[in-house]
PDB file of C-alpha atoms in Angstrom:
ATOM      1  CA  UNK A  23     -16.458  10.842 136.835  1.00 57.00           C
ATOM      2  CA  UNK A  24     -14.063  10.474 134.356  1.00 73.00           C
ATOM      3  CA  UNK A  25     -10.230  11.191 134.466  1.00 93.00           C
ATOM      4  CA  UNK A  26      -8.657  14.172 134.190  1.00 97.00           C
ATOM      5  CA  UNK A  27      -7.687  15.584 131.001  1.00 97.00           C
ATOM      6  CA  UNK A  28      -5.674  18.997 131.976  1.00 98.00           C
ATOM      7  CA  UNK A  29      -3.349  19.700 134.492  1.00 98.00           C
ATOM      8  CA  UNK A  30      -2.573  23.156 136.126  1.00 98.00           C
ATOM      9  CA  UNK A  31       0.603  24.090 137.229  1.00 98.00           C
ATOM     10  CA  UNK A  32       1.275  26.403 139.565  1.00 98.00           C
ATOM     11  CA  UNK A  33       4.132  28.486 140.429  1.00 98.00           C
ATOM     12  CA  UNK A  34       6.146  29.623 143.814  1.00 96.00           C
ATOM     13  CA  UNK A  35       7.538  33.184 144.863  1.00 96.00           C
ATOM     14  CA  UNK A  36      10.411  33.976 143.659  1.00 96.00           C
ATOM     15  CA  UNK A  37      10.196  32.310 140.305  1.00 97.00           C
ATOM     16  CA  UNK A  38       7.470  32.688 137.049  1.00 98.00           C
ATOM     17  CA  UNK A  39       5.533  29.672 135.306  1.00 98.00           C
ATOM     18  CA  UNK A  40       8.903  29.875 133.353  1.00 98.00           C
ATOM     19  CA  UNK A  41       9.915  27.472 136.752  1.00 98.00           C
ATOM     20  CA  UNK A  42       7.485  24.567 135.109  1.00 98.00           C
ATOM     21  CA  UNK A  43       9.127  24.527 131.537  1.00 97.00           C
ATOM     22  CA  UNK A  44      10.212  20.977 131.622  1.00 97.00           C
ATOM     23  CA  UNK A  45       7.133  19.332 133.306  1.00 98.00           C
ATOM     24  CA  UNK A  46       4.880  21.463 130.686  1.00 98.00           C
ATOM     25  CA  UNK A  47       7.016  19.310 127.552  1.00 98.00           C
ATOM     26  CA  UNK A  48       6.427  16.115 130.225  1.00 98.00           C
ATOM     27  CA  UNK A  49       3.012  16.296 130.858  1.00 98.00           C
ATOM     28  CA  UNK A  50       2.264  16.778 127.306  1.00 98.00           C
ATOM     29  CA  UNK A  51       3.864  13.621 126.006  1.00 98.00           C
ATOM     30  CA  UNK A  52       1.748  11.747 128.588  1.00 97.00           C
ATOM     31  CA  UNK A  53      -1.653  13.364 126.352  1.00 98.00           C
ATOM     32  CA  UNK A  54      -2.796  16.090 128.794  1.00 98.00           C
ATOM     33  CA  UNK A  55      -3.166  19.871 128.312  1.00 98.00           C
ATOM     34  CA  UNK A  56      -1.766  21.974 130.279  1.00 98.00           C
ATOM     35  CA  UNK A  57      -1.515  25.195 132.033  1.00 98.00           C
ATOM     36  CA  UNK A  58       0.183  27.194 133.987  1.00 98.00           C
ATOM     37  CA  UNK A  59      -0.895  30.700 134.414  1.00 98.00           C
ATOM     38  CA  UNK A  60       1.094  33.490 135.897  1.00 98.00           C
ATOM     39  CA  UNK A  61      -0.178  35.234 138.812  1.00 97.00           C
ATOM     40  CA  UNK A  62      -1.662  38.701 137.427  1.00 97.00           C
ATOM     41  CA  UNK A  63       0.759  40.840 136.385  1.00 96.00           C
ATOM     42  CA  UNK A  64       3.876  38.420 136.163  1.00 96.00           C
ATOM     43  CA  UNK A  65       2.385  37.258 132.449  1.00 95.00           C
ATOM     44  CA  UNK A  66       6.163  38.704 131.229  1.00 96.00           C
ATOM     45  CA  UNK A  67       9.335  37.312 131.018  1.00 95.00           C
ATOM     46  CA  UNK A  68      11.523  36.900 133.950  1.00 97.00           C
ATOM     47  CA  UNK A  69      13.942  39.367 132.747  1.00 97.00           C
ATOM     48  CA  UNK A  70      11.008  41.910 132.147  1.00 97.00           C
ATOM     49  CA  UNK A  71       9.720  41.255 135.857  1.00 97.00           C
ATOM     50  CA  UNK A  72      13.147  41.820 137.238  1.00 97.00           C
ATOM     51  CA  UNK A  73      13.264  45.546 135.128  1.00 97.00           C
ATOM     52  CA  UNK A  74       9.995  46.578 137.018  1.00 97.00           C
ATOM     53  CA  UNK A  75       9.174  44.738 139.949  1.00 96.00           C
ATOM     54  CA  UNK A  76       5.567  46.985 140.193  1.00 96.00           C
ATOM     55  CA  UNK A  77       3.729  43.943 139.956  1.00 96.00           C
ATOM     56  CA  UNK A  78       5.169  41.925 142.199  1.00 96.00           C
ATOM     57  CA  UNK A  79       4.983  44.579 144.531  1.00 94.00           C
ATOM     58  CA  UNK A  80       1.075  44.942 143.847  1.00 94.00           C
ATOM     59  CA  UNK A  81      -0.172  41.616 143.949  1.00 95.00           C
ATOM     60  CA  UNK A  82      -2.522  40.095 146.112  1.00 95.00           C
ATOM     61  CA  UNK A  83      -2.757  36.642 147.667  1.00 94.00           C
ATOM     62  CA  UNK A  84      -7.145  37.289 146.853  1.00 95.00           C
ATOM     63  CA  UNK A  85      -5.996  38.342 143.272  1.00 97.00           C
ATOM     64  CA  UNK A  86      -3.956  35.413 143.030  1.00 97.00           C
ATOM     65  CA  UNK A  87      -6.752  33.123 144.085  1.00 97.00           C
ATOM     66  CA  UNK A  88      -9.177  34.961 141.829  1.00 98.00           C
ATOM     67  CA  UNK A  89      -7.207  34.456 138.615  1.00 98.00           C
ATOM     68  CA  UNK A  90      -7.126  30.697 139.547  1.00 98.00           C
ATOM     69  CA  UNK A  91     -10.493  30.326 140.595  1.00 98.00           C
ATOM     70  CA  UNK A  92     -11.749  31.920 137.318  1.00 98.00           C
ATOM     71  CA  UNK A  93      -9.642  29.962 135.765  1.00 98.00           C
ATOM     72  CA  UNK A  94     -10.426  26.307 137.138  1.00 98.00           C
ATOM     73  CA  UNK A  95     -14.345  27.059 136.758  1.00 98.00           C
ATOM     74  CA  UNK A  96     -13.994  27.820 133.103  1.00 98.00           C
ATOM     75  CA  UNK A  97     -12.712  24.472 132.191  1.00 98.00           C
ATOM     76  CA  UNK A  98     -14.855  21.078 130.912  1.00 96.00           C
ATOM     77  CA  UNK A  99     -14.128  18.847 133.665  1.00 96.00           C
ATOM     78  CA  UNK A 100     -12.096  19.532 136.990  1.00 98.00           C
ATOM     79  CA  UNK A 101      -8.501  19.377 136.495  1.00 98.00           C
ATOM     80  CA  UNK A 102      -5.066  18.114 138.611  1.00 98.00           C
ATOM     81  CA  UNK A 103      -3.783  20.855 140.228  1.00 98.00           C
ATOM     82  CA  UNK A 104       0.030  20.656 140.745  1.00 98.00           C
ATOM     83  CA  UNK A 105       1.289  23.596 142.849  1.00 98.00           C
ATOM     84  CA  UNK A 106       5.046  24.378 143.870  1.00 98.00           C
ATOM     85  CA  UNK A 107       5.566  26.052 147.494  1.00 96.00           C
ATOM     86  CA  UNK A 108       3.388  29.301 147.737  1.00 96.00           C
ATOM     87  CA  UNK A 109       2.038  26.987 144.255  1.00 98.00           C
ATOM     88  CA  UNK A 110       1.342  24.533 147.237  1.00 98.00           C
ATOM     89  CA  UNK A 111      -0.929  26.885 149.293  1.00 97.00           C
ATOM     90  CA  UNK A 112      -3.064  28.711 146.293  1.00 98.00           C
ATOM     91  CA  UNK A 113      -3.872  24.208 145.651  1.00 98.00           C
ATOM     92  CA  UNK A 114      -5.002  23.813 149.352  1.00 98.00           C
ATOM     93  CA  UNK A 115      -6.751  26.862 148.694  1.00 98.00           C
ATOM     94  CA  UNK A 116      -8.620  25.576 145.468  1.00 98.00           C
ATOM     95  CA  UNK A 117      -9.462  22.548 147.085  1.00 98.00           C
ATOM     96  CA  UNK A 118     -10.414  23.451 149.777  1.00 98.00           C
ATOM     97  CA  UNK A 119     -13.334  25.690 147.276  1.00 97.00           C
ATOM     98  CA  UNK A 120     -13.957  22.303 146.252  1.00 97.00           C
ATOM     99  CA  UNK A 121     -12.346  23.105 142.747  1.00 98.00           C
ATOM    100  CA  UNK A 122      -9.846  20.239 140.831  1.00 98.00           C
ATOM    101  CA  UNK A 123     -10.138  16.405 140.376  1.00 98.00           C
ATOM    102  CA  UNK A 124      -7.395  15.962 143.011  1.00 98.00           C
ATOM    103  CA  UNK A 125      -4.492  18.104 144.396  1.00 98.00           C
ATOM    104  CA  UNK A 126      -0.084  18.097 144.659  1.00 98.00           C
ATOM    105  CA  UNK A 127       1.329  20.681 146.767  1.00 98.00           C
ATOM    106  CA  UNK A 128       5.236  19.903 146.576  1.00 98.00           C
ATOM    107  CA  UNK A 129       7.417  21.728 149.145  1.00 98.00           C
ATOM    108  CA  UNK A 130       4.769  23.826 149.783  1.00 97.00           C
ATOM    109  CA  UNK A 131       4.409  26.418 152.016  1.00 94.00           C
ATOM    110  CA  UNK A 132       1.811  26.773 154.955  1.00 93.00           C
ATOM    111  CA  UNK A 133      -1.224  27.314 155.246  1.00 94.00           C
ATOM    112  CA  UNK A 134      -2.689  29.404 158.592  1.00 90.00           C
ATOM    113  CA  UNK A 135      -2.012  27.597 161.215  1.00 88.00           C
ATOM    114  CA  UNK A 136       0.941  25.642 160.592  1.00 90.00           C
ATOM    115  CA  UNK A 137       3.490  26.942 163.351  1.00 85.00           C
ATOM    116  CA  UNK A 138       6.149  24.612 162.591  1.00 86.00           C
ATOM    117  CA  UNK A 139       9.595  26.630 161.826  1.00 86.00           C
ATOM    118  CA  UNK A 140      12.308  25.087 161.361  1.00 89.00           C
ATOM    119  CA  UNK A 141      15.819  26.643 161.264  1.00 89.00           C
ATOM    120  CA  UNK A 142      16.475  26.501 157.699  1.00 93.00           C
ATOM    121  CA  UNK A 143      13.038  28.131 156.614  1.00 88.00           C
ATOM    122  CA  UNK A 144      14.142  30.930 159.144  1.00 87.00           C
ATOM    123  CA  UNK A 145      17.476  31.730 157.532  1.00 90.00           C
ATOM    124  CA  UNK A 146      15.979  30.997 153.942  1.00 87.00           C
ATOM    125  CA  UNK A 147      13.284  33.818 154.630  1.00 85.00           C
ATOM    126  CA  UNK A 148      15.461  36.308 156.780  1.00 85.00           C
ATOM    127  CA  UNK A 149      16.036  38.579 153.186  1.00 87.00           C
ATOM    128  CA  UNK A 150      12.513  39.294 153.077  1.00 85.00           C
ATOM    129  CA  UNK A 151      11.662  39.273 156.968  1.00 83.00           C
ATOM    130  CA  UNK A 152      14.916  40.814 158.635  1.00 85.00           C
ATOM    131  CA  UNK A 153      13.155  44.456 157.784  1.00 84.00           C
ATOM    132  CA  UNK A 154       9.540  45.647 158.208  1.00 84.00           C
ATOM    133  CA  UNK A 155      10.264  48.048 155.550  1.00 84.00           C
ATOM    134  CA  UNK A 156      10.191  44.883 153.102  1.00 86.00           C
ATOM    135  CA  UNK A 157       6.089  44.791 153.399  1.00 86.00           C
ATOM    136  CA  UNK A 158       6.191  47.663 150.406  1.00 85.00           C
ATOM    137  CA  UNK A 159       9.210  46.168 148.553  1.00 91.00           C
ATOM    138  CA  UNK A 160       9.296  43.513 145.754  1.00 93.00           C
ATOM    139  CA  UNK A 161      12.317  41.479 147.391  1.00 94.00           C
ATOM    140  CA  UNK A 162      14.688  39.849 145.677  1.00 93.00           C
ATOM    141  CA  UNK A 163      17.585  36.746 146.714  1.00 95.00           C
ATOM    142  CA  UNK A 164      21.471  36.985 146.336  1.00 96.00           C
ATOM    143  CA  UNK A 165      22.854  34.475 144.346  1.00 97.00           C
ATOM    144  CA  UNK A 166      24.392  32.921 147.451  1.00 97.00           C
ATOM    145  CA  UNK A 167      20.791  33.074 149.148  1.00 96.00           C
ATOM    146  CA  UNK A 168      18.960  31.631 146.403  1.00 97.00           C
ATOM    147  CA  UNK A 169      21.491  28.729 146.211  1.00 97.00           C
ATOM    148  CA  UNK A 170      20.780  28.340 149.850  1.00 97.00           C
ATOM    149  CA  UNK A 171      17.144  28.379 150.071  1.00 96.00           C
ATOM    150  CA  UNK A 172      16.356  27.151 146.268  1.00 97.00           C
ATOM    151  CA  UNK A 173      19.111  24.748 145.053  1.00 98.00           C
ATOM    152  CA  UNK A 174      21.533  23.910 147.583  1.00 98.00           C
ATOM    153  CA  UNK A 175      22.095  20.298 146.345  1.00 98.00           C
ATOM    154  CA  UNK A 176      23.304  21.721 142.925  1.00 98.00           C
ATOM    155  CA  UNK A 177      26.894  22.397 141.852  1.00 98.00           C
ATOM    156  CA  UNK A 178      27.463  26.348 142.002  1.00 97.00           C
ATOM    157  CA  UNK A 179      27.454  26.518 137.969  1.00 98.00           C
ATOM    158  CA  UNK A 180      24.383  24.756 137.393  1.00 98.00           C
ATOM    159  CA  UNK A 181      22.913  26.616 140.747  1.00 98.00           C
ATOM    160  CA  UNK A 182      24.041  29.833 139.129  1.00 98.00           C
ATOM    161  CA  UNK A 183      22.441  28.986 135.724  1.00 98.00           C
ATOM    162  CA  UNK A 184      18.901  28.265 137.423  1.00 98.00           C
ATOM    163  CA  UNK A 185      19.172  31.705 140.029  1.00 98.00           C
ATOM    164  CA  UNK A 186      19.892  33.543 136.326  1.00 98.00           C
ATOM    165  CA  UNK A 187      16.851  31.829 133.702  1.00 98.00           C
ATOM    166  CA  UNK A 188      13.970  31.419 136.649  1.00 98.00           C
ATOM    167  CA  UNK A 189      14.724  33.935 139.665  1.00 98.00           C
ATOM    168  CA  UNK A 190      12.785  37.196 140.640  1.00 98.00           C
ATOM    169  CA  UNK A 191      11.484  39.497 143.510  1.00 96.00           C
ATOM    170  CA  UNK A 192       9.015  38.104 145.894  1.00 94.00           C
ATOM    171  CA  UNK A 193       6.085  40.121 147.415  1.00 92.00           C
ATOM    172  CA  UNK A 194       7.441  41.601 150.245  1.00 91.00           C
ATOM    173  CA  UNK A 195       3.616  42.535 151.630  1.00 89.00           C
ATOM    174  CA  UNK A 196       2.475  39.049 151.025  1.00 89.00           C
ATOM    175  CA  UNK A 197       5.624  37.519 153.057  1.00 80.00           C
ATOM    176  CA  UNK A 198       4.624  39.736 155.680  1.00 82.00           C
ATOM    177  CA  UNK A 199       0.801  38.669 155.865  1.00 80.00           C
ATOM    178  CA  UNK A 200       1.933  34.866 156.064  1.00 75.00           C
ATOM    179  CA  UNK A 201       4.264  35.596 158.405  1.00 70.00           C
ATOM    180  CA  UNK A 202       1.595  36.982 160.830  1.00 68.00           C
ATOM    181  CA  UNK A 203      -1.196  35.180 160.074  1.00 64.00           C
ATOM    182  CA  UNK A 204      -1.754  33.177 163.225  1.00 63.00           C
ATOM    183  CA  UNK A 205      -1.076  36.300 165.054  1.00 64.00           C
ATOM    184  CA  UNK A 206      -3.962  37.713 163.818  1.00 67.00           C
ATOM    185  CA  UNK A 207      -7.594  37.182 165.008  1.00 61.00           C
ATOM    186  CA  UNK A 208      -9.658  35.915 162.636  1.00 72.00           C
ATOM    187  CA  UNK A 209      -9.122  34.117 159.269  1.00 83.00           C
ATOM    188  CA  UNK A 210      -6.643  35.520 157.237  1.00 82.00           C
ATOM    189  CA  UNK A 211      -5.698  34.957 153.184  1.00 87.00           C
ATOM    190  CA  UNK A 212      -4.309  31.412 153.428  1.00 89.00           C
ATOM    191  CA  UNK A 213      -6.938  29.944 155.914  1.00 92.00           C
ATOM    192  CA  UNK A 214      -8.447  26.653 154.973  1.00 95.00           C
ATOM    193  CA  UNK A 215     -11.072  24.368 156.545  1.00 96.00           C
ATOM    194  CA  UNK A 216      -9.252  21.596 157.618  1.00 97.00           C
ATOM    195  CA  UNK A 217     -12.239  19.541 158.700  1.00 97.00           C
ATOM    196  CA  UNK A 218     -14.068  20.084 155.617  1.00 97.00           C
ATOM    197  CA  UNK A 219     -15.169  16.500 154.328  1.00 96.00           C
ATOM    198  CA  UNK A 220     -15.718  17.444 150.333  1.00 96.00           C
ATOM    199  CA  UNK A 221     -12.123  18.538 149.741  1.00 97.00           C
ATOM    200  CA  UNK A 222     -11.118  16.331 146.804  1.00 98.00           C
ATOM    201  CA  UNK A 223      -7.402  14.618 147.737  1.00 98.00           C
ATOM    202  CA  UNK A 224      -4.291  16.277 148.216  1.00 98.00           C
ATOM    203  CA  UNK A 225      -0.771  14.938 148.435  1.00 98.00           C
ATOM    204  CA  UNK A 226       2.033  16.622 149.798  1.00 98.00           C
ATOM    205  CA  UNK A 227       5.438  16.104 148.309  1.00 98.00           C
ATOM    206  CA  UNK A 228       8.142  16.735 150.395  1.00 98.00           C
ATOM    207  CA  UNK A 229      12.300  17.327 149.039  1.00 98.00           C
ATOM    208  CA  UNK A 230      14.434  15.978 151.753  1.00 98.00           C
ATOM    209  CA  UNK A 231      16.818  18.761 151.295  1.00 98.00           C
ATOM    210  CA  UNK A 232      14.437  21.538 151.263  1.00 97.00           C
ATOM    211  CA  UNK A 233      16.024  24.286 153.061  1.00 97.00           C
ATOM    212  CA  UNK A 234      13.089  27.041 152.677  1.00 96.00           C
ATOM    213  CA  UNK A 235       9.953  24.385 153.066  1.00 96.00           C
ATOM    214  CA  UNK A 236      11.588  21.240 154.735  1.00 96.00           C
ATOM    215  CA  UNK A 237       9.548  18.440 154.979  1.00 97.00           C
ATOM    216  CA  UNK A 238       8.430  18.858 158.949  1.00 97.00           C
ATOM    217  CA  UNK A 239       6.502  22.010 157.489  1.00 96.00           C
ATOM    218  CA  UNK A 240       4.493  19.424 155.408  1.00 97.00           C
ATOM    219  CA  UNK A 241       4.372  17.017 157.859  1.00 97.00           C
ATOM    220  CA  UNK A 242       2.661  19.756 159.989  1.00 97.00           C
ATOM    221  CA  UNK A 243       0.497  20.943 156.855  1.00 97.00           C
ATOM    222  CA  UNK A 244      -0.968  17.298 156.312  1.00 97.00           C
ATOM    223  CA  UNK A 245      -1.626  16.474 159.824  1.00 97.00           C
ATOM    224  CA  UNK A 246      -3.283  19.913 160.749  1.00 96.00           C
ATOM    225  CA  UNK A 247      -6.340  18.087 158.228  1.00 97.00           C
ATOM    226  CA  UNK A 248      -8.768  16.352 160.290  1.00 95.00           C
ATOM    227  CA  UNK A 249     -11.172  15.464 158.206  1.00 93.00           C
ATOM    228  CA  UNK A 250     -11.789  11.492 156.338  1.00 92.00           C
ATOM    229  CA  UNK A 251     -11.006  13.335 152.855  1.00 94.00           C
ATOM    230  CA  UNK A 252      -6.733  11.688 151.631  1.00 97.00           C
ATOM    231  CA  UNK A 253      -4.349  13.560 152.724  1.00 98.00           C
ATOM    232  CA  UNK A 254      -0.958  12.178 151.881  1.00 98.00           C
ATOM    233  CA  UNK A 255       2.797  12.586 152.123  1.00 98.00           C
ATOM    234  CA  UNK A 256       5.887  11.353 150.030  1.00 98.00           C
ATOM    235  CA  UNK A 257       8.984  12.507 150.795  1.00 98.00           C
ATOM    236  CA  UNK A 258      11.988  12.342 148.389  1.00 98.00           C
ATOM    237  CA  UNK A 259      15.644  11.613 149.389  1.00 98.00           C
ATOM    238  CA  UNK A 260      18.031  14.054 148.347  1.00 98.00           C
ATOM    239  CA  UNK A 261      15.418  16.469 146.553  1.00 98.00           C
ATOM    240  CA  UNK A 262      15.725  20.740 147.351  1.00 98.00           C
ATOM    241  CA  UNK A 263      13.300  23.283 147.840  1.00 98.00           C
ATOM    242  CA  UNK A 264      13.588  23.552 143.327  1.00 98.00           C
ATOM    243  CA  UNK A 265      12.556  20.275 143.406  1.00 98.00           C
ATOM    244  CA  UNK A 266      10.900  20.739 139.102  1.00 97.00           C
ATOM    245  CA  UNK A 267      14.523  21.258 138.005  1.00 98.00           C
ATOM    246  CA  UNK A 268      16.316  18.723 140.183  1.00 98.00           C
ATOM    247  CA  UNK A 269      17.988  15.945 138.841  1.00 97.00           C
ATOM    248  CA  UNK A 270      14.951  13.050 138.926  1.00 98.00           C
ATOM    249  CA  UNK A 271      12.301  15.513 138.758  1.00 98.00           C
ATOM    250  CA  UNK A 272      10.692  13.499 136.015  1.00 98.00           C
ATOM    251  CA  UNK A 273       9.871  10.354 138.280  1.00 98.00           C
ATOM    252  CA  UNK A 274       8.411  12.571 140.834  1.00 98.00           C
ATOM    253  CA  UNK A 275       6.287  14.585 138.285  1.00 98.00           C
ATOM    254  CA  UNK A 276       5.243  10.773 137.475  1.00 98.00           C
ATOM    255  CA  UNK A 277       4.350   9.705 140.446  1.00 98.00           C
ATOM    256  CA  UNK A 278       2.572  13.175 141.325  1.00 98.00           C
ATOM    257  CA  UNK A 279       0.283  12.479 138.353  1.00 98.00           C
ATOM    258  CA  UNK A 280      -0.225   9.038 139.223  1.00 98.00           C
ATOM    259  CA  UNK A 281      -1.212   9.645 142.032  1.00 98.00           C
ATOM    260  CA  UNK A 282      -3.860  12.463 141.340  1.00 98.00           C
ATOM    261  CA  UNK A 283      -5.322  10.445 138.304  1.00 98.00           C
ATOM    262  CA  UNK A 284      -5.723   7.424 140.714  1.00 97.00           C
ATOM    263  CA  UNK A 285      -7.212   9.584 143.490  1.00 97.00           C
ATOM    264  CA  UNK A 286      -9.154  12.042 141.466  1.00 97.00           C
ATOM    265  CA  UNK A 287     -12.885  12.390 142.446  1.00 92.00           C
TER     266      UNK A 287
END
């Protein structure tokens, strides 16, 4: 097969493709197209999205996976598919469809299954989970939260400058529905088939510093795959749960790449 010529990027709760600005201009340089598609609804600026949060509050993990299904299938030739914490989840997801040449889920977030909590992720999602109620709000972060969960290796300025372009309301419902997914019988939204042998690779890249997705959740992602299909981990020192805007971003989106192109089926 031959290489990849289009990348999709795909972005987390609690920010908008508007999160993926600088490795868009990147990426490009290096001679790919690429895309990265809002979930459905969120195709408005972050400061429209944070005057009506309707549809945040609306949206579906299954439309999410929909829109992204649709759109991998339309394209020539399978792509890389870059995702950023729940970014990370709708990749497994997509792979695990067989879709894309080869996958990147950086600080993502888990898939069913994964158990793993640490105490960070616990205080990073208390906004959203201290209060059933949130499962019909669109639920939004402090500053002081955000810098927490999102960029707590930044100064406060340059944290505050990032909480003000990128930040928005996460799906309270969808929070929820993670949350409780191994509580539930059956296979929920964000099961995968972790012994399925024709799941093209996936690397997991892990910030050191992540508060919200620290790297023992992707540890516990990677090794919850069982079947003879890569499955990788890097983990980078210093890096935070906004790991695309941190300071070095650009040699992880290189090595992310890299890594795909070289692995891609």
């Amino acid at each position: 097969m031959s290489s990849p010529d289009t990348i999709v990027l795909i972005h987390g709760f609690w920010v908008t493709p508007r999160s993926w600005e600088h490795w868009i201009a990147h990426y490009e340089k290096r001679g790919y197209r690429v895309l990265a598609p809002a979930y459905p609804g969120f195709e408005v600026e972050v400061e429209s999205l944070n005057a009506d949060t309707s549809p945040i509050e609306k949206v579906t993990v299954p439309q999410i996976v929909d829109s992204l299904v649709a759109l991998v299938q339309g394209l020539d030739k399978p792509p890389v598919l870059i995702g950023h914490s729940a970014g990370g989840v709708f990749v497994q997801l997509l792979l695990d469809r067989g879709l894309g040449a080869a996958g990147v889920a950086i600080n993502s977030a888990p898939t069913e299954g994964v158990a793993v909590l640490p105490l960070t992720q616990i205080k990073s999602a208390f906004p959203v989970l201290k209060n059933p109620a949130n499962r019909h709000r669109a639920v939004g972060l402090t500053f002081e939260q955000w810098h927490y969960a999102f960029t707590n290796t930044f100064p406060e300025e340059e944290s505050r400058a990032l909480y003000e372009r990128y930040a928005v309301p996460a799906s309270g419902a969808i929070f929820w529905d993670s949350a409780l997914a191994t509580l539930r019988p059956g296979h929920q939204s964000t099961y995968v088939d972790y012994h399925n042998e024709d799941r093209p690779p996936l690397l997991f890249v892990s910030g050191e510093k992540d508060h919200l997705m620290p790297p023992k959740v992707q540890q516990s992602n990677a090794k919850h795959y069982k079947s003879h299909t890569v499955t990788e981990v890097k983990e980078y020192p210093g890096m935070p749960h906004l790991l695309p805007a941190a300071p070095g971003w650009e040699a992880v989106a290189d090595d992310a790449l890299d890594w795909a192109v070289a692995h891609a089926r």
